[in-house]
Coordinates of C-alpha atoms in Angstrom, one line a residue:
E1 CA -0.2 -0.3 -0.1
R2 CA 2.9 2.5 0.9
D3 CA 4.7 1.9 -2.6
A4 CA 1.3 2.4 -4.3
Q5 CA 0.9 5.4 -2.6
V6 CA 4.3 6.7 -3.2
S7 CA 3.7 6.0 -7.1
K8 CA 0.5 7.8 -7.1
E9 CA 2.2 10.7 -5.9
A10 CA 5.1 10.6 -8.3
V11 CA 2.4 10.7 -11.0
M12 CA 0.5 13.5 -9.7
V13 CA 3.7 15.7 -9.0
P14 CA 6.5 15.6 -11.1
S15 CA 10.1 16.2 -10.0
K16 CA 11.3 19.8 -9.9
A17 CA 14.1 18.8 -12.4
A18 CA 11.4 17.1 -14.5
L19 CA 9.1 20.2 -14.5
V20 CA 11.9 22.9 -15.4
N21 CA 13.6 20.8 -18.1
K22 CA 10.1 20.1 -19.9
I23 CA 9.7 24.2 -19.6
R24 CA 13.1 24.5 -21.1
W25 CA 13.1 22.1 -24.0
A26 CA 9.8 23.3 -25.2
I27 CA 10.9 26.7 -25.3
F28 CA 14.1 25.5 -27.6
E29 CA 11.8 23.4 -29.7
R30 CA 9.9 26.3 -30.3
K31 CA 12.8 28.4 -31.4
C32 CA 14.1 25.6 -33.7
L33 CA 10.7 25.2 -35.6
K34 CA 10.5 29.0 -35.7
W35 CA 14.0 29.0 -37.2
E36 CA 13.3 25.7 -39.7
R37 CA 10.0 27.6 -41.0
D38 CA 12.1 30.4 -41.3
A39 CA 14.4 28.7 -43.4
Q40 CA 12.2 27.0 -45.8
D41 CA 10.6 30.6 -47.0
N42 CA 13.4 32.0 -49.3
S43 CA 11.5 35.1 -49.3
R44 CA 11.7 35.7 -45.6
D45 CA 15.1 33.6 -44.8
S46 CA 17.1 37.0 -45.2
I47 CA 15.3 39.0 -42.3
A48 CA 13.9 36.0 -40.0
E49 CA 17.1 35.5 -38.2
P50 CA 17.8 39.2 -37.5
Q51 CA 14.5 39.4 -36.2
V52 CA 15.0 36.8 -33.7
T53 CA 18.1 38.2 -33.0
S54 CA 17.0 41.4 -32.4
S55 CA 14.3 40.4 -29.7
I56 CA 16.8 38.3 -27.9
T57 CA 19.6 41.1 -27.8
I58 CA 17.0 43.7 -26.9
S59 CA 15.8 41.4 -23.8
Q60 CA 19.6 41.0 -22.9
W61 CA 20.2 44.6 -22.9
A62 CA 17.2 45.2 -20.7
R63 CA 18.1 43.1 -18.2
T64 CA 21.3 44.9 -17.7
Q65 CA 19.6 47.9 -17.0
F66 CA 17.2 46.4 -14.2
P67 CA 19.4 46.3 -10.9
Y68 CA 17.2 43.4 -9.6
F69 CA 18.8 40.8 -12.4
T70 CA 22.2 42.4 -12.2
S71 CA 22.3 42.1 -8.5
C72 CA 20.9 38.6 -8.2
S73 CA 23.6 37.7 -11.1
N74 CA 26.3 39.3 -9.1
T75 CA 26.1 38.5 -5.3
H76 CA 25.0 35.0 -5.6
P77 CA 28.0 32.4 -5.1
T78 CA 26.6 30.6 -8.5
P79 CA 25.1 32.8 -11.3
K80 CA 21.5 33.2 -11.1
H81 CA 19.2 34.6 -13.9
P82 CA 16.0 35.1 -12.4
I83 CA 13.0 35.4 -14.5
Y84 CA 10.2 37.8 -13.3
F85 CA 6.7 36.5 -14.4
E86 CA 5.1 38.8 -11.5
N87 CA 3.3 41.6 -13.0
A88 CA 0.4 41.8 -11.1
G89 CA 2.4 43.3 -8.3
G90 CA 4.3 45.5 -10.4
S91 CA 7.3 45.7 -12.9
Q92 CA 11.3 45.9 -11.9
V93 CA 12.5 49.6 -12.0
P94 CA 15.3 50.5 -14.3
Q95 CA 18.6 52.4 -13.0
T96 CA 17.0 55.7 -14.7
V97 CA 14.2 55.6 -12.4
I98 CA 16.5 54.8 -9.4
T99 CA 18.9 57.6 -10.0
T100 CA 16.4 60.1 -10.9
M101 CA 14.5 59.3 -7.4
T102 CA 17.9 59.4 -5.5
Q103 CA 18.6 62.7 -7.2
A104 CA 15.2 64.2 -5.9
L105 CA 15.7 62.7 -2.5
S106 CA 19.3 64.0 -2.1
H107 CA 18.4 67.6 -2.9
R108 CA 14.8 68.2 -1.7
H109 CA 13.8 71.8 -2.4
R110 CA 9.6 71.7 -2.8
D111 CA 9.2 75.2 -4.2
V112 CA 11.9 74.8 -6.7
Q113 CA 12.7 70.8 -7.5
G114 CA 9.5 69.4 -6.1
N115 CA 7.2 71.4 -8.6
L116 CA 9.8 70.6 -11.4
W117 CA 9.4 67.2 -10.7
K118 CA 5.7 67.1 -10.6
H119 CA 5.6 69.0 -13.8
L120 CA 8.1 66.8 -15.7
A121 CA 5.9 63.4 -14.6
R122 CA 2.9 65.2 -15.6
Q123 CA 4.5 66.1 -18.9
T124 CA 6.6 62.5 -19.2
L125 CA 3.2 60.7 -18.3
L126 CA 1.0 62.5 -21.1
R127 CA 3.7 61.8 -23.7
I128 CA 4.0 58.1 -22.7
V129 CA -0.4 57.7 -23.1
G130 CA 0.3 59.8 -26.3
A131 CA -2.2 62.4 -24.4
K132 CA -2.5 66.1 -26.0
S133 CA -0.9 68.4 -23.5
N134 CA -1.5 72.1 -23.0
T135 CA 2.0 72.8 -24.8
S136 CA 0.8 70.8 -28.1
C137 CA -2.6 72.8 -28.4
P138 CA -2.0 75.7 -26.2
N139 CA -5.4 77.3 -28.1
G140 CA -7.8 74.4 -28.0
N141 CA -10.2 72.9 -25.6
D142 CA -9.3 69.0 -26.3
D143 CA -5.8 68.7 -24.2
H144 CA -5.6 66.5 -21.2
F145 CA -5.1 67.1 -17.9
C146 CA -3.0 64.7 -15.5
F147 CA -3.9 64.3 -12.2
L148 CA -1.6 62.5 -10.0
G149 CA -2.3 60.3 -6.6
N150 CA -1.7 57.3 -4.6
N151 CA -2.6 55.0 -7.3
A152 CA -5.4 54.2 -9.6
T153 CA -8.2 52.9 -7.2
S154 CA -8.2 56.5 -5.2
L155 CA -7.9 58.3 -8.3
L156 CA -11.3 56.8 -9.6
H157 CA -12.6 56.8 -6.2
T158 CA -11.9 60.7 -6.4
L159 CA -13.5 60.6 -9.8
S160 CA -16.6 59.0 -8.6
Q161 CA -17.5 61.5 -6.1
K162 CA -16.8 64.4 -8.6
I163 CA -19.6 63.0 -10.8
R164 CA -21.6 62.5 -8.0
S165 CA -21.2 66.0 -7.1
Q166 CA -22.2 67.2 -10.6
W167 CA -25.2 64.9 -10.9
I168 CA -26.7 66.6 -8.1
S169 CA -25.7 70.3 -9.5
E170 CA -27.9 68.9 -12.2
T171 CA -30.6 67.6 -10.5
G172 CA -31.2 70.2 -7.5
H173 CA -31.4 69.6 -3.8
T174 CA -35.3 69.7 -3.8
N175 CA -37.2 66.7 -3.3
N176 CA -40.1 68.1 -5.2
R177 CA -38.8 67.0 -8.3
E178 CA -39.7 63.7 -10.5
P179 CA -36.6 61.3 -9.7
K180 CA -34.6 60.7 -12.6
T181 CA -33.1 57.1 -13.5
Y182 CA -29.3 56.9 -14.4
E183 CA -27.5 54.0 -15.8
I184 CA -24.0 52.8 -15.1
V185 CA -22.6 50.0 -17.4
I186 CA -19.6 48.0 -16.2
G187 CA -17.2 46.0 -17.9
R188 CA -17.1 42.6 -16.0
H189 CA -13.8 41.9 -17.0
N190 CA -12.7 45.2 -15.1
H191 CA -10.0 45.2 -12.5
D192 CA -12.0 46.0 -9.0
A193 CA -10.6 49.4 -9.2
N194 CA -12.9 50.3 -12.0
I195 CA -16.0 48.5 -10.4
Q196 CA -16.3 49.3 -6.7
P197 CA -16.2 53.1 -7.1
W198 CA -19.5 52.7 -9.4
L199 CA -21.3 50.2 -7.3
T200 CA -20.7 52.7 -4.6
L201 CA -22.2 55.4 -6.3
A202 CA -25.1 53.6 -7.5
A203 CA -25.5 52.5 -3.6
N204 CA -25.5 56.0 -2.5
P205 CA -27.2 58.1 -5.5
P206 CA -27.5 61.9 -5.6
P207 CA -31.3 62.8 -4.6
N208 CA -33.8 62.9 -7.2
I209 CA -31.5 60.0 -9.2
H210 CA -32.1 56.3 -9.2
I211 CA -29.0 54.4 -10.1
T212 CA -28.8 51.3 -11.9
T213 CA -26.3 49.0 -12.8
K214 CA -25.7 46.7 -15.8
F215 CA -22.5 44.3 -16.2
W216 CA -21.0 44.3 -20.1
N217 CA -19.6 40.8 -20.9
P218 CA -16.9 41.4 -23.6
D219 CA -18.6 38.5 -25.4
T220 CA -21.9 40.1 -26.2
N221 CA -22.5 43.5 -28.2
I222 CA -22.2 46.4 -25.7
A223 CA -24.9 48.1 -27.5
E224 CA -27.4 45.5 -25.7
C225 CA -26.3 47.2 -22.3
L226 CA -27.0 51.0 -23.4
S227 CA -29.6 53.1 -23.5
S228 CA -30.4 56.8 -23.7
S229 CA -30.6 56.8 -20.0
T230 CA -27.0 55.5 -19.7
R231 CA -25.0 58.5 -18.3
L232 CA -21.6 56.6 -17.3
I233 CA -19.6 53.3 -18.8
A234 CA -16.5 51.9 -17.2
L235 CA -14.4 49.9 -19.2
P236 CA -11.0 47.7 -19.2
H237 CA -8.4 48.9 -21.8
A238 CA -7.0 45.1 -21.4
S239 CA -7.7 42.4 -18.8
N240 CA -5.3 41.8 -16.0
V241 CA -5.8 37.9 -16.1
L242 CA -6.8 37.3 -20.1
G243 CA -4.5 39.6 -21.8
T244 CA -7.2 40.1 -24.0
L245 CA -6.9 43.8 -25.4
Y246 CA -10.5 45.3 -26.2
N247 CA -11.3 47.3 -29.4
I248 CA -11.8 50.7 -27.3
P249 CA -12.4 52.7 -30.2
Q250 CA -14.9 50.9 -31.3
L251 CA -16.8 50.5 -28.0
C252 CA -16.8 54.2 -27.6
D253 CA -18.3 55.1 -31.1
T254 CA -21.1 52.5 -29.9
V255 CA -21.5 54.3 -26.6
A256 CA -21.4 57.9 -28.2
N257 CA -24.1 56.8 -31.1
I258 CA -26.4 55.3 -28.3
T259 CA -25.9 57.7 -25.9
H260 CA -25.8 60.8 -28.2
N261 CA -22.8 61.7 -26.5
Q262 CA -24.2 62.0 -22.7
A263 CA -22.5 59.0 -21.2
I264 CA -18.9 60.0 -19.5
I265 CA -16.8 57.1 -20.8
V266 CA -13.9 56.0 -18.0
V267 CA -11.4 53.4 -19.4
D268 CA -8.7 51.5 -16.9
G269 CA -5.7 51.4 -18.5
V270 CA -3.4 50.1 -16.1
T271 CA -3.1 46.8 -17.8
A272 CA -2.5 48.0 -21.4
A273 CA -0.1 51.0 -20.9
P274 CA 3.0 49.4 -20.0
H275 CA 2.3 47.3 -23.5
R276 CA 1.1 49.1 -25.9
F277 CA 1.3 52.7 -27.2
V278 CA -2.3 54.5 -26.1
D279 CA -2.0 57.1 -28.3
L280 CA -4.7 58.9 -26.1
G281 CA -4.8 62.1 -28.3
S282 CA -5.6 60.5 -31.5
D283 CA -9.2 61.0 -33.0
E284 CA -10.1 57.5 -32.6
M285 CA -9.6 57.7 -28.9
S286 CA -11.5 61.0 -28.9
H287 CA -14.5 59.8 -27.1
V288 CA -12.6 58.5 -23.7
D289 CA -13.0 61.1 -21.3
Y290 CA -10.6 59.5 -18.4
Y291 CA -8.0 56.9 -18.8
V292 CA -5.9 55.7 -15.5
V293 CA -2.8 54.1 -15.6
S294 CA -0.4 52.9 -12.4
C295 CA 3.6 53.7 -12.9
H296 CA 4.7 50.9 -10.8
K297 CA 3.1 48.5 -13.9
L298 CA 5.2 50.6 -16.4
F299 CA 8.5 50.4 -14.8
G300 CA 8.1 53.3 -12.3
P301 CA 7.4 54.0 -8.5
H302 CA 4.4 53.7 -7.0
L303 CA 2.2 56.5 -8.5
G304 CA -1.3 56.5 -10.2
A305 CA -2.6 59.3 -12.8
L306 CA -5.5 60.0 -14.0
I307 CA -5.5 61.3 -18.0
A308 CA -8.7 63.4 -18.3
K309 CA -9.9 65.0 -21.3
R310 CA -10.1 68.8 -20.7
T311 CA -13.9 69.5 -22.0
A312 CA -14.7 66.3 -19.7
V313 CA -13.3 68.2 -16.5
E314 CA -15.2 71.5 -17.3
Q315 CA -18.5 69.5 -17.6
L316 CA -17.8 68.8 -14.0
R317 CA -17.8 72.4 -12.9
G318 CA -20.9 71.7 -10.6
S319 CA -18.4 69.6 -8.7
I320 CA -15.7 72.5 -7.3
S321 CA -16.8 75.7 -5.5
I322 CA -16.1 78.2 -8.0
E323 CA -19.1 81.1 -9.3
D324 CA -20.3 80.7 -12.9
G325 CA -18.4 82.4 -15.5
A326 CA -15.4 82.7 -13.3
A327 CA -12.0 81.9 -15.0
V328 CA -10.1 78.9 -13.6
E329 CA -6.8 78.4 -14.1
D330 CA -4.9 75.4 -14.5
T331 CA -3.1 75.3 -11.2
D332 CA -6.5 75.6 -9.5
V333 CA -8.1 72.6 -11.1
Y334 CA -5.1 70.7 -10.1
K335 CA -5.0 71.8 -6.4
L336 CA -8.9 70.6 -6.3
W337 CA -7.9 67.3 -7.6
E338 CA -4.8 66.4 -6.4
R339 CA -5.4 67.0 -2.5
G340 CA -2.4 67.4 0.0
T341 CA 1.2 66.7 -1.4
V342 CA 2.3 64.9 -4.1
N343 CA 4.6 62.2 -3.7
Y344 CA 7.6 64.6 -5.4
E345 CA 10.3 61.5 -5.5
A346 CA 7.6 59.2 -7.4
C347 CA 7.3 62.1 -9.9
A348 CA 11.0 62.1 -10.2
G349 CA 11.0 58.3 -11.1
V350 CA 8.4 58.8 -13.6
Y351 CA 10.9 60.9 -15.3
G352 CA 13.4 58.3 -15.3
V353 CA 10.8 56.2 -17.1
G354 CA 10.8 58.5 -20.2
S355 CA 15.2 58.2 -19.8
Y356 CA 14.7 54.3 -20.2
F357 CA 12.7 54.5 -23.4
E358 CA 15.4 56.5 -24.6
Q359 CA 18.1 54.6 -23.7
L360 CA 16.1 51.5 -24.9
V361 CA 15.6 53.0 -28.6
A362 CA 19.2 53.9 -28.7
S363 CA 20.2 50.5 -27.8
S364 CA 18.2 48.8 -30.6
A365 CA 20.1 51.2 -32.8
V366 CA 23.3 49.8 -31.9
G367 CA 22.5 46.3 -32.8
S368 CA 20.3 46.9 -36.0
S369 CA 23.3 46.0 -38.1
S370 CA 22.7 42.5 -39.2
S371 CA 26.1 42.3 -40.6
R372 CA 27.9 42.2 -37.1
S373 CA 28.3 39.5 -34.9
V374 CA 25.8 39.0 -32.1
T375 CA 29.0 38.6 -29.6
S376 CA 30.2 42.0 -31.1
I377 CA 26.7 44.0 -30.5
H378 CA 26.3 42.1 -26.9
E379 CA 29.7 43.7 -25.9
D380 CA 28.7 47.3 -27.1
I381 CA 25.3 47.2 -25.3
Q382 CA 27.2 46.1 -22.6
Q383 CA 29.8 49.0 -22.4
A384 CA 27.2 51.2 -23.1
S385 CA 25.2 49.9 -20.1
E386 CA 27.8 50.4 -17.9
C387 CA 28.3 53.8 -18.7
T388 CA 25.0 55.1 -18.8
S389 CA 24.0 53.5 -15.5
Q390 CA 26.9 55.1 -14.0
Q391 CA 26.4 58.7 -15.1
P392 CA 23.8 60.9 -12.7
L393 CA 21.2 63.1 -14.1
H394 CA 22.6 66.8 -14.2
L395 CA 18.9 68.8 -13.9
H396 CA 18.8 72.6 -13.3
P397 CA 15.8 73.8 -12.4
P398 CA 14.5 76.9 -13.2
T399 CA 14.2 79.4 -10.2
N400 CA 11.0 81.1 -11.7
N401 CA 8.5 78.3 -11.4
S402 CA 5.7 79.8 -14.0
N403 CA 8.3 79.8 -16.6
R404 CA 8.7 76.1 -17.6
N405 CA 9.9 75.9 -21.1
S406 CA 13.3 76.5 -22.6
D407 CA 15.1 76.2 -19.5
D408 CA 13.1 72.5 -18.3
P409 CA 15.1 69.4 -18.5
P410 CA 14.6 67.5 -21.8
L411 CA 11.3 65.0 -22.4
V412 CA 11.2 62.0 -24.3
S413 CA 9.6 62.7 -27.6
I414 CA 6.3 60.9 -28.9
P415 CA 8.3 59.2 -31.6
T416 CA 10.7 57.7 -29.5
I417 CA 7.9 56.6 -27.0
R418 CA 6.5 54.9 -30.6
E419 CA 9.5 53.1 -31.1
A420 CA 10.0 52.2 -27.9
Y421 CA 6.5 50.3 -27.4
R422 CA 7.1 48.8 -30.7
L423 CA 10.5 47.3 -29.9
M424 CA 8.8 45.9 -26.7
Q425 CA 6.0 44.7 -28.2
N426 CA 7.9 42.6 -30.7
T427 CA 10.0 41.0 -28.4
E428 CA 7.4 40.4 -25.9
H429 CA 5.5 38.4 -28.4
F430 CA 8.7 36.2 -29.5
L431 CA 9.0 35.5 -25.5
V432 CA 5.4 35.0 -24.7
T433 CA 5.1 32.7 -27.9
A434 CA 7.7 30.5 -26.5
L435 CA 6.2 30.0 -23.2
I436 CA 2.5 29.3 -24.3
A437 CA 4.1 26.7 -26.6
G438 CA 5.7 24.9 -23.6
L439 CA 2.4 25.4 -21.6
R440 CA 0.8 23.8 -24.6
Q441 CA 2.6 20.4 -24.3
S442 CA 1.0 19.4 -21.3
N443 CA -2.6 18.4 -21.7
R444 CA -3.4 18.9 -18.2
V445 CA -2.7 22.5 -18.2
H446 CA -5.5 24.8 -19.5
L447 CA -4.7 28.2 -20.6
L448 CA -7.2 30.4 -19.8
E449 CA -6.5 32.5 -22.9
D450 CA -4.2 31.1 -25.6
R451 CA -4.4 33.2 -28.8
M452 CA -0.3 33.8 -29.7
D453 CA -1.0 36.8 -32.0
K454 CA 0.0 40.1 -31.5
S455 CA -3.6 41.4 -30.6
R456 CA -2.8 39.8 -26.9
L457 CA -0.8 41.2 -24.3
P458 CA 2.1 39.1 -22.7
I459 CA -0.2 37.8 -19.9
V460 CA -0.5 34.4 -19.5
S461 CA -2.6 32.6 -17.2
F462 CA -3.7 29.0 -16.7
I463 CA -4.5 26.2 -14.4
H464 CA -3.6 22.5 -13.9
D465 CA -6.0 19.6 -13.5
M466 CA -3.7 18.1 -10.7
I467 CA -1.2 20.2 -9.4
S468 CA -2.6 23.2 -7.4
S469 CA -1.5 26.9 -8.4
Q470 CA -0.4 27.4 -5.1
I471 CA 2.5 24.1 -5.5
I472 CA 3.0 25.5 -9.0
V473 CA 4.2 28.9 -8.2
S474 CA 6.3 27.5 -5.1
H475 CA 8.1 25.3 -7.3
C476 CA 8.8 27.8 -9.6
S477 CA 10.3 30.1 -6.9
D478 CA 12.6 27.2 -6.2
H479 CA 13.6 27.2 -9.5
D480 CA 14.0 31.4 -10.0
I481 CA 11.1 31.7 -11.7
V482 CA 8.8 34.5 -10.4
C483 CA 5.1 34.1 -10.6
R484 CA 2.0 34.3 -8.6
Y485 CA -1.8 33.0 -8.5
G486 CA -4.9 34.1 -7.6
C487 CA -7.9 36.1 -9.2
F488 CA -5.8 39.4 -9.4
L489 CA -8.6 41.5 -7.9
S490 CA -10.5 40.4 -11.2
P491 CA -12.8 37.6 -9.6
R492 CA -15.6 37.9 -12.2
I493 CA -13.3 36.6 -14.6
V494 CA -11.9 33.6 -12.7
Q495 CA -15.8 32.9 -11.8

């Protein structure tokens, strides 16, 4: 009986070495099959191998920019090369972010450097998501604000309170009026951060307003959930569990047409922004009123940002105590949305994210020549990485806070950001394709989303028929593979 029990356990739980070897071998086989197919196609033969080499080179260069990876390799008696798959808790941080945050802590001067860091963080974030700043369209009214906060959850809660105040001002405080019915539509695949504020608002509606909520399932037509009474819709740009990227422009067009532009559109971009260029200022995204991101998922520190269209903010005029007709300066608007002091050190780190994007694009230029050997490319990138990581950023903030033009430190350009996202997307696709192919080797592994095209994000969730998720995570940790299990505050997807 004891032997039978041992045999049964051996079948249920494979050895650590066997599991790791299967994963490594599946990844290697996938690479070989891809190179073989490319070699058989003469028309692609000349470009296939450089593309593979480019993805590998960029990923290897990127690891040299993150102290988490370099310190693990240098301090351990046996060289270690950790694999960090834990995207839910935040990405690792590059040296440029650490350098700028250290500099902000080492030279603290609130009125000068503090305000400068806050300004640079806003401008950097607006560029990262492709939004319009007041400098890019100074005479228009279609630019964006960038409100900073502790995290995306708190910012969305603040937004819900301001919307509630606005609805109160629209309907008045008297109980003699006939109650109105407002509808809130919530994407079922949202993170809880973009669900709970709206459920709370519905449970505590303004006087004379009855609020109903509907959940939209992405497998159905969103038009079925909309009506002329819809006043707010909360959408995820991507699922943080499935990695599915939703067609926000198409969804917003449908919402705008059915609601006659009366519905406020709030999009959670926390999952999408680290992997795709949002291009929030484009015509296709023009219906998005509020777009929220979390910098700690975007190579940065813990800091949330709510990108808000100016016209949408102005429509919430009833939520702020300003006399009708009075001019409102941008500084006044920011004070009304950002209560208390913003984390200046985190703002400095956001500026460092822009610097990392610049270095990423520069590194790809170093390795762009297919005529050079891979070893030569790696040597040049390693040398450049060592130089850039040792060089502090020299910032000379202007003494006049109202003048933030020519004296400002340089900001990363939008074309550079576009190229950085292109490089990241290509590299991520190469890596996630190998990972999914390896997981598919076992018929006991069930992927929640197994598409391998470029329309999905590099987020892979799976379950095993016989091995619990907790055991898998623990086993991977023993082999320097960091991952995580749970519902990731998206329980409706798991259900």
